[in-house]
Amino acid sequence: MADVVIVGAGPVGLFMGLLLLQRGHRVRILERRSTRSNRSRAIGIHPSALAELARAGIAGQLITAGVQITRGVAYSRRRRVAELAFDGDSGFPFILAVPQTVTEEVLELAVRNLDAGAVVRGADVQEIAQDLDCVRTIADCPDGIREFRSRLVIAADGAHSRICRRYQPGLPERSYPDCYFMGDFPDNTGHGSDAVLYLEPEGIVESFPLPHDVRRWVVRLGTPERDPTAGGLADVVAHRTGEVLDVAGNSMLSAFDVRSRLAHRMVHGRVVLLGDAAHEISPIGGQGMNLGWLDAAALAPIVDASFRGADVGRHLAEFEKTRRKAALRASHQAGLNMALGRPLWPQAMSARNAFFAGALEVPAISGFVERRFTMR
Ligand SMILES: Cc1cc2nc3c(=O)[nH]c(=O)nc-3n(C[C@H](O)[C@H](O)[C@H](O)COP(=O)(O)OP(=O)(O)OC[C@H]3O[C@@H](n4cnc5c(N)ncnc54)[C@H](O)[C@@H]3O)c2cc1C
């Protein structure tokens, strides 16, 4: 009998597990994958999430492994339009760029250091059943079907969460007219550690520094890229921005479209939904993983107090309300980010860019925009 079973060893499940282990609870994290994913998705870690990672004692390792982005610069048709410094948080005056694979490795190591058996790989959770005093989690494991009993289950099983579907079947999903094509290439741009937005009439191109002199390029397309190749991505980037990518050095390619979905409830008796399982938002703006970590940081003290005998009903209700509100706000921000990247007539784009450049000269406005981009 564990105190808590967490479903999913993604960044959110692992961080939740770490926080509970640090508070002395017995945790099992069930993960269907037998090895860690090598899909590089999230790269951006925002100051508020870094503060939570620091409290858990792992920010230092991530900062050492990552690149500190202190500034975002916007170009349009080869001219510099505006820039924004990410220096509003005195503790962490930057957005940290680290590949999600590295982040998950650091988190899993920290979890295993506290309990070598906490992460159970190859356990595909099929069903959960709530009894009066415990939850039974049924998982398909390499040695057959196993049952794990716990006082609480935290579902961090991602955007296609089986557990969310079980409790909230038919949850509406929103889709968007935006598709993206991204890849990592050796960085030969000279942009250093700047994040760069190319606001182009055919659609936005975004570019972010990564460790080891690599840059991630993301282009907005109107239709899904069916045949993603490094050469194809390099052609779009060159056509829109004039930047020439080193195709032979390409190390990652991915094409994706965008959906959003927000669970009506995060708490279902002894089962709590967290991270993408509770709220899927567009990756544009890089908020999903950060949002899930902030969910975990808010939930950990409530779980702790409940195991120490406190009545936490009111705190759980408040948790659900504030975290759903944070997800909604992040989703609106992601919607604005996507709108900014859609194609626009050249004259309209010039007028819009001039308006943005002027507005960002006003400290109150640039401060507001900086807070929105850094999730503060
Ligand atoms: C291209 C891209 C770029 C992104 N960039 C950023 C960014 O810069 N910053 C940011 O904050 N976010 C970003 N995101 C979003 C971020 O990747 C997600 O929000 C984050 O991975 C969510 O973490 P999670 O742990 O909730 O879910 P996941 O990462 O999806 O992990 C869920 C885990 O649960 C496991 N699982 C699923 N079902 C079961 C089951 N039945 N039994 C056992 N295990 C199960 C899965 O195998 C997986 O390991 C990006 C996303 C994409 C697609």
Short mmCIF file of N, CA and C in Angstrom, two decimals, residues 50-126:
data_model
loop_
_atom_site.label_atom_id
_atom_site.label_comp_id
_atom_site.label_asym_id
_atom_site.label_seq_id
_atom_site.Cartn_x
_atom_site.Cartn_y
_atom_site.Cartn_z
N LEU A 50 11.03 27.82 -12.21
CA LEU A 50 12.41 27.67 -11.72
C LEU A 50 12.48 27.86 -10.21
N ALA A 51 11.66 28.78 -9.69
CA ALA A 51 11.65 29.00 -8.24
C ALA A 51 11.19 27.73 -7.52
N GLU A 52 10.20 27.03 -8.08
CA GLU A 52 9.73 25.78 -7.46
C GLU A 52 10.79 24.68 -7.59
N LEU A 53 11.44 24.62 -8.76
CA LEU A 53 12.49 23.61 -8.95
C LEU A 53 13.65 23.89 -7.98
N ALA A 54 13.91 25.18 -7.72
CA ALA A 54 14.98 25.55 -6.79
C ALA A 54 14.61 25.09 -5.38
N ARG A 55 13.35 25.29 -4.98
CA ARG A 55 12.92 24.84 -3.65
C ARG A 55 13.09 23.33 -3.52
N ALA A 56 12.92 22.62 -4.64
CA ALA A 56 13.07 21.16 -4.61
C ALA A 56 14.54 20.74 -4.76
N GLY A 57 15.42 21.72 -4.96
CA GLY A 57 16.86 21.43 -4.99
C GLY A 57 17.41 20.97 -6.32
N ILE A 58 16.66 21.19 -7.43
CA ILE A 58 17.18 20.70 -8.72
C ILE A 58 17.36 21.80 -9.77
N ALA A 59 17.09 23.07 -9.40
CA ALA A 59 17.23 24.14 -10.41
C ALA A 59 18.69 24.27 -10.84
N GLY A 60 19.62 24.13 -9.90
CA GLY A 60 21.04 24.32 -10.22
C GLY A 60 21.50 23.40 -11.34
N GLN A 61 21.11 22.12 -11.25
CA GLN A 61 21.53 21.16 -12.30
C GLN A 61 20.97 21.56 -13.66
N LEU A 62 19.71 22.00 -13.66
CA LEU A 62 19.08 22.37 -14.93
C LEU A 62 19.71 23.63 -15.49
N ILE A 63 20.01 24.60 -14.59
CA ILE A 63 20.63 25.84 -15.07
C ILE A 63 22.00 25.54 -15.67
N THR A 64 22.74 24.63 -15.03
CA THR A 64 24.05 24.25 -15.58
C THR A 64 23.90 23.60 -16.96
N ALA A 65 22.82 22.83 -17.12
CA ALA A 65 22.64 22.10 -18.39
C ALA A 65 22.02 22.96 -19.48
N GLY A 66 21.47 24.13 -19.13
CA GLY A 66 20.67 24.88 -20.10
C GLY A 66 21.31 26.16 -20.60
N VAL A 67 20.53 26.91 -21.37
CA VAL A 67 20.95 28.22 -21.87
C VAL A 67 20.00 29.26 -21.28
N GLN A 68 20.56 30.35 -20.77
CA GLN A 68 19.73 31.40 -20.17
C GLN A 68 19.34 32.41 -21.25
N ILE A 69 18.05 32.45 -21.55
CA ILE A 69 17.57 33.41 -22.56
C ILE A 69 17.17 34.68 -21.83
N THR A 70 17.93 35.74 -22.03
CA THR A 70 17.66 36.98 -21.29
C THR A 70 16.88 37.98 -22.13
N ARG A 71 16.72 37.68 -23.42
CA ARG A 71 16.11 38.68 -24.31
C ARG A 71 15.41 38.00 -25.48
N GLY A 72 14.29 38.58 -25.88
CA GLY A 72 13.62 38.18 -27.11
C GLY A 72 13.73 39.32 -28.10
N VAL A 73 14.05 38.99 -29.36
CA VAL A 73 14.21 40.03 -30.38
C VAL A 73 13.28 39.69 -31.54
N ALA A 74 12.59 40.71 -32.07
CA ALA A 74 11.70 40.48 -33.21
C ALA A 74 12.26 41.14 -34.46
N TYR A 75 12.24 40.40 -35.56
CA TYR A 75 12.63 40.92 -36.87
C TYR A 75 11.43 40.81 -37.80
N SER A 76 11.44 41.62 -38.83
CA SER A 76 10.45 41.46 -39.88
C SER A 76 11.08 41.92 -41.19
N ARG A 77 10.97 41.10 -42.20
CA ARG A 77 11.58 41.37 -43.51
C ARG A 77 12.99 41.93 -43.37
N ARG A 78 13.77 41.17 -42.61
CA ARG A 78 15.23 41.40 -42.41
C ARG A 78 15.53 42.64 -41.57
N ARG A 79 14.52 43.29 -40.99
CA ARG A 79 14.82 44.46 -40.14
C ARG A 79 14.41 44.18 -38.71
N ARG A 80 15.23 44.73 -37.77
CA ARG A 80 14.92 44.54 -36.36
C ARG A 80 13.74 45.43 -35.99
N VAL A 81 12.72 44.82 -35.36
CA VAL A 81 11.49 45.57 -35.07
C VAL A 81 11.43 45.98 -33.59
N ALA A 82 11.74 45.06 -32.70
CA ALA A 82 11.58 45.34 -31.26
C ALA A 82 12.37 44.32 -30.47
N GLU A 83 12.57 44.63 -29.20
CA GLU A 83 13.16 43.61 -28.31
C GLU A 83 12.55 43.72 -26.92
N LEU A 84 12.64 42.63 -26.18
CA LEU A 84 12.04 42.56 -24.85
C LEU A 84 13.01 41.82 -23.93
N ALA A 85 13.38 42.47 -22.81
CA ALA A 85 14.28 41.80 -21.85
C ALA A 85 13.44 40.98 -20.87
N PHE A 86 13.91 39.78 -20.54
CA PHE A 86 13.19 38.93 -19.57
C PHE A 86 13.83 39.10 -18.19
N ASP A 87 13.89 40.34 -17.71
CA ASP A 87 14.65 40.59 -16.49
C ASP A 87 13.76 41.03 -15.32
N GLY A 88 12.45 40.73 -15.44
CA GLY A 88 11.54 41.23 -14.40
C GLY A 88 11.58 40.45 -13.10
N ASP A 89 12.08 39.22 -13.13
CA ASP A 89 12.13 38.41 -11.91
C ASP A 89 13.55 38.51 -11.33
N SER A 90 13.66 39.03 -10.11
CA SER A 90 15.01 39.27 -9.60
C SER A 90 15.74 37.95 -9.31
N GLY A 91 14.98 36.90 -8.98
CA GLY A 91 15.63 35.61 -8.69
C GLY A 91 16.15 34.94 -9.95
N PHE A 92 15.34 34.92 -10.98
CA PHE A 92 15.71 34.25 -12.24
C PHE A 92 15.39 35.20 -13.39
N PRO A 93 16.30 36.12 -13.73
CA PRO A 93 15.99 37.09 -14.78
C PRO A 93 16.23 36.53 -16.19
N PHE A 94 15.64 35.37 -16.46
CA PHE A 94 15.82 34.73 -17.77
C PHE A 94 14.80 33.60 -17.92
N ILE A 95 14.61 33.16 -19.16
CA ILE A 95 13.88 31.90 -19.41
C ILE A 95 14.97 30.87 -19.70
N LEU A 96 14.87 29.73 -19.05
CA LEU A 96 15.91 28.72 -19.23
C LEU A 96 15.52 27.77 -20.38
N ALA A 97 16.45 27.53 -21.30
CA ALA A 97 16.17 26.57 -22.39
C ALA A 97 16.93 25.28 -22.14
N VAL A 98 16.18 24.20 -21.91
CA VAL A 98 16.76 22.86 -21.72
C VAL A 98 15.87 21.86 -22.45
N PRO A 99 16.42 20.93 -23.22
CA PRO A 99 15.56 19.94 -23.87
C PRO A 99 14.80 19.12 -22.82
N GLN A 100 13.54 18.80 -23.11
CA GLN A 100 12.71 18.06 -22.14
C GLN A 100 13.34 16.72 -21.75
N THR A 101 14.08 16.12 -22.69
CA THR A 101 14.73 14.85 -22.38
C THR A 101 15.71 15.02 -21.21
N VAL A 102 16.45 16.12 -21.22
CA VAL A 102 17.42 16.38 -20.14
C VAL A 102 16.66 16.68 -18.84
N THR A 103 15.61 17.47 -18.93
CA THR A 103 14.82 17.82 -17.75
C THR A 103 14.28 16.55 -17.09
N GLU A 104 13.73 15.65 -17.90
CA GLU A 104 13.17 14.41 -17.34
C GLU A 104 14.26 13.55 -16.72
N GLU A 105 15.44 13.55 -17.33
CA GLU A 105 16.56 12.76 -16.78
C GLU A 105 16.93 13.28 -15.38
N VAL A 106 17.04 14.61 -15.26
CA VAL A 106 17.39 15.22 -13.97
C VAL A 106 16.32 14.89 -12.92
N LEU A 107 15.06 15.01 -13.33
CA LEU A 107 13.96 14.75 -12.38
C LEU A 107 13.96 13.29 -11.94
N GLU A 108 14.13 12.38 -12.91
CA GLU A 108 14.06 10.95 -12.57
C GLU A 108 15.21 10.56 -11.65
N LEU A 109 16.37 11.14 -11.90
CA LEU A 109 17.53 10.84 -11.04
C LEU A 109 17.26 11.30 -9.60
N ALA A 110 16.69 12.51 -9.48
CA ALA A 110 16.38 13.03 -8.14
C ALA A 110 15.37 12.13 -7.42
N VAL A 111 14.38 11.63 -8.16
CA VAL A 111 13.38 10.73 -7.57
C VAL A 111 14.06 9.44 -7.13
N ARG A 112 14.86 8.85 -8.03
CA ARG A 112 15.49 7.56 -7.72
C ARG A 112 16.48 7.69 -6.57
N ASN A 113 17.10 8.88 -6.41
CA ASN A 113 18.01 9.08 -5.27
C ASN A 113 17.28 8.97 -3.95
N LEU A 114 16.00 9.33 -3.94
CA LEU A 114 15.23 9.25 -2.69
C LEU A 114 14.62 7.86 -2.50
N ASP A 115 14.24 7.22 -3.62
CA ASP A 115 13.67 5.87 -3.53
C ASP A 115 13.94 5.17 -4.87
N ALA A 116 14.89 4.26 -4.86
CA ALA A 116 15.33 3.62 -6.12
C ALA A 116 14.18 2.89 -6.81
N GLY A 117 13.16 2.49 -6.04
CA GLY A 117 12.06 1.72 -6.64
C GLY A 117 10.83 2.55 -6.93
N ALA A 118 10.94 3.87 -6.82
CA ALA A 118 9.73 4.70 -6.94
C ALA A 118 9.15 4.71 -8.36
N VAL A 119 10.02 4.68 -9.37
CA VAL A 119 9.51 4.70 -10.75
C VAL A 119 9.37 3.26 -11.24
N VAL A 120 8.15 2.89 -11.59
CA VAL A 120 7.90 1.53 -12.08
C VAL A 120 7.65 1.63 -13.57
N ARG A 121 8.61 1.23 -14.38
CA ARG A 121 8.47 1.35 -15.84
C ARG A 121 7.80 0.11 -16.43
N GLY A 122 7.18 0.29 -17.59
CA GLY A 122 6.49 -0.82 -18.24
C GLY A 122 5.14 -1.11 -17.62
N ALA A 123 4.62 -0.16 -16.82
CA ALA A 123 3.31 -0.36 -16.15
C ALA A 123 2.26 0.52 -16.84
N ASP A 124 1.45 -0.10 -17.69
CA ASP A 124 0.44 0.64 -18.46
C ASP A 124 -0.89 0.60 -17.69
N VAL A 125 -1.25 1.72 -17.11
CA VAL A 125 -2.44 1.73 -16.25
C VAL A 125 -3.71 1.60 -17.10
N GLN A 126 -4.53 0.61 -16.72
CA GLN A 126 -5.75 0.33 -17.49
C GLN A 126 -6.99 0.89 -16.82
#
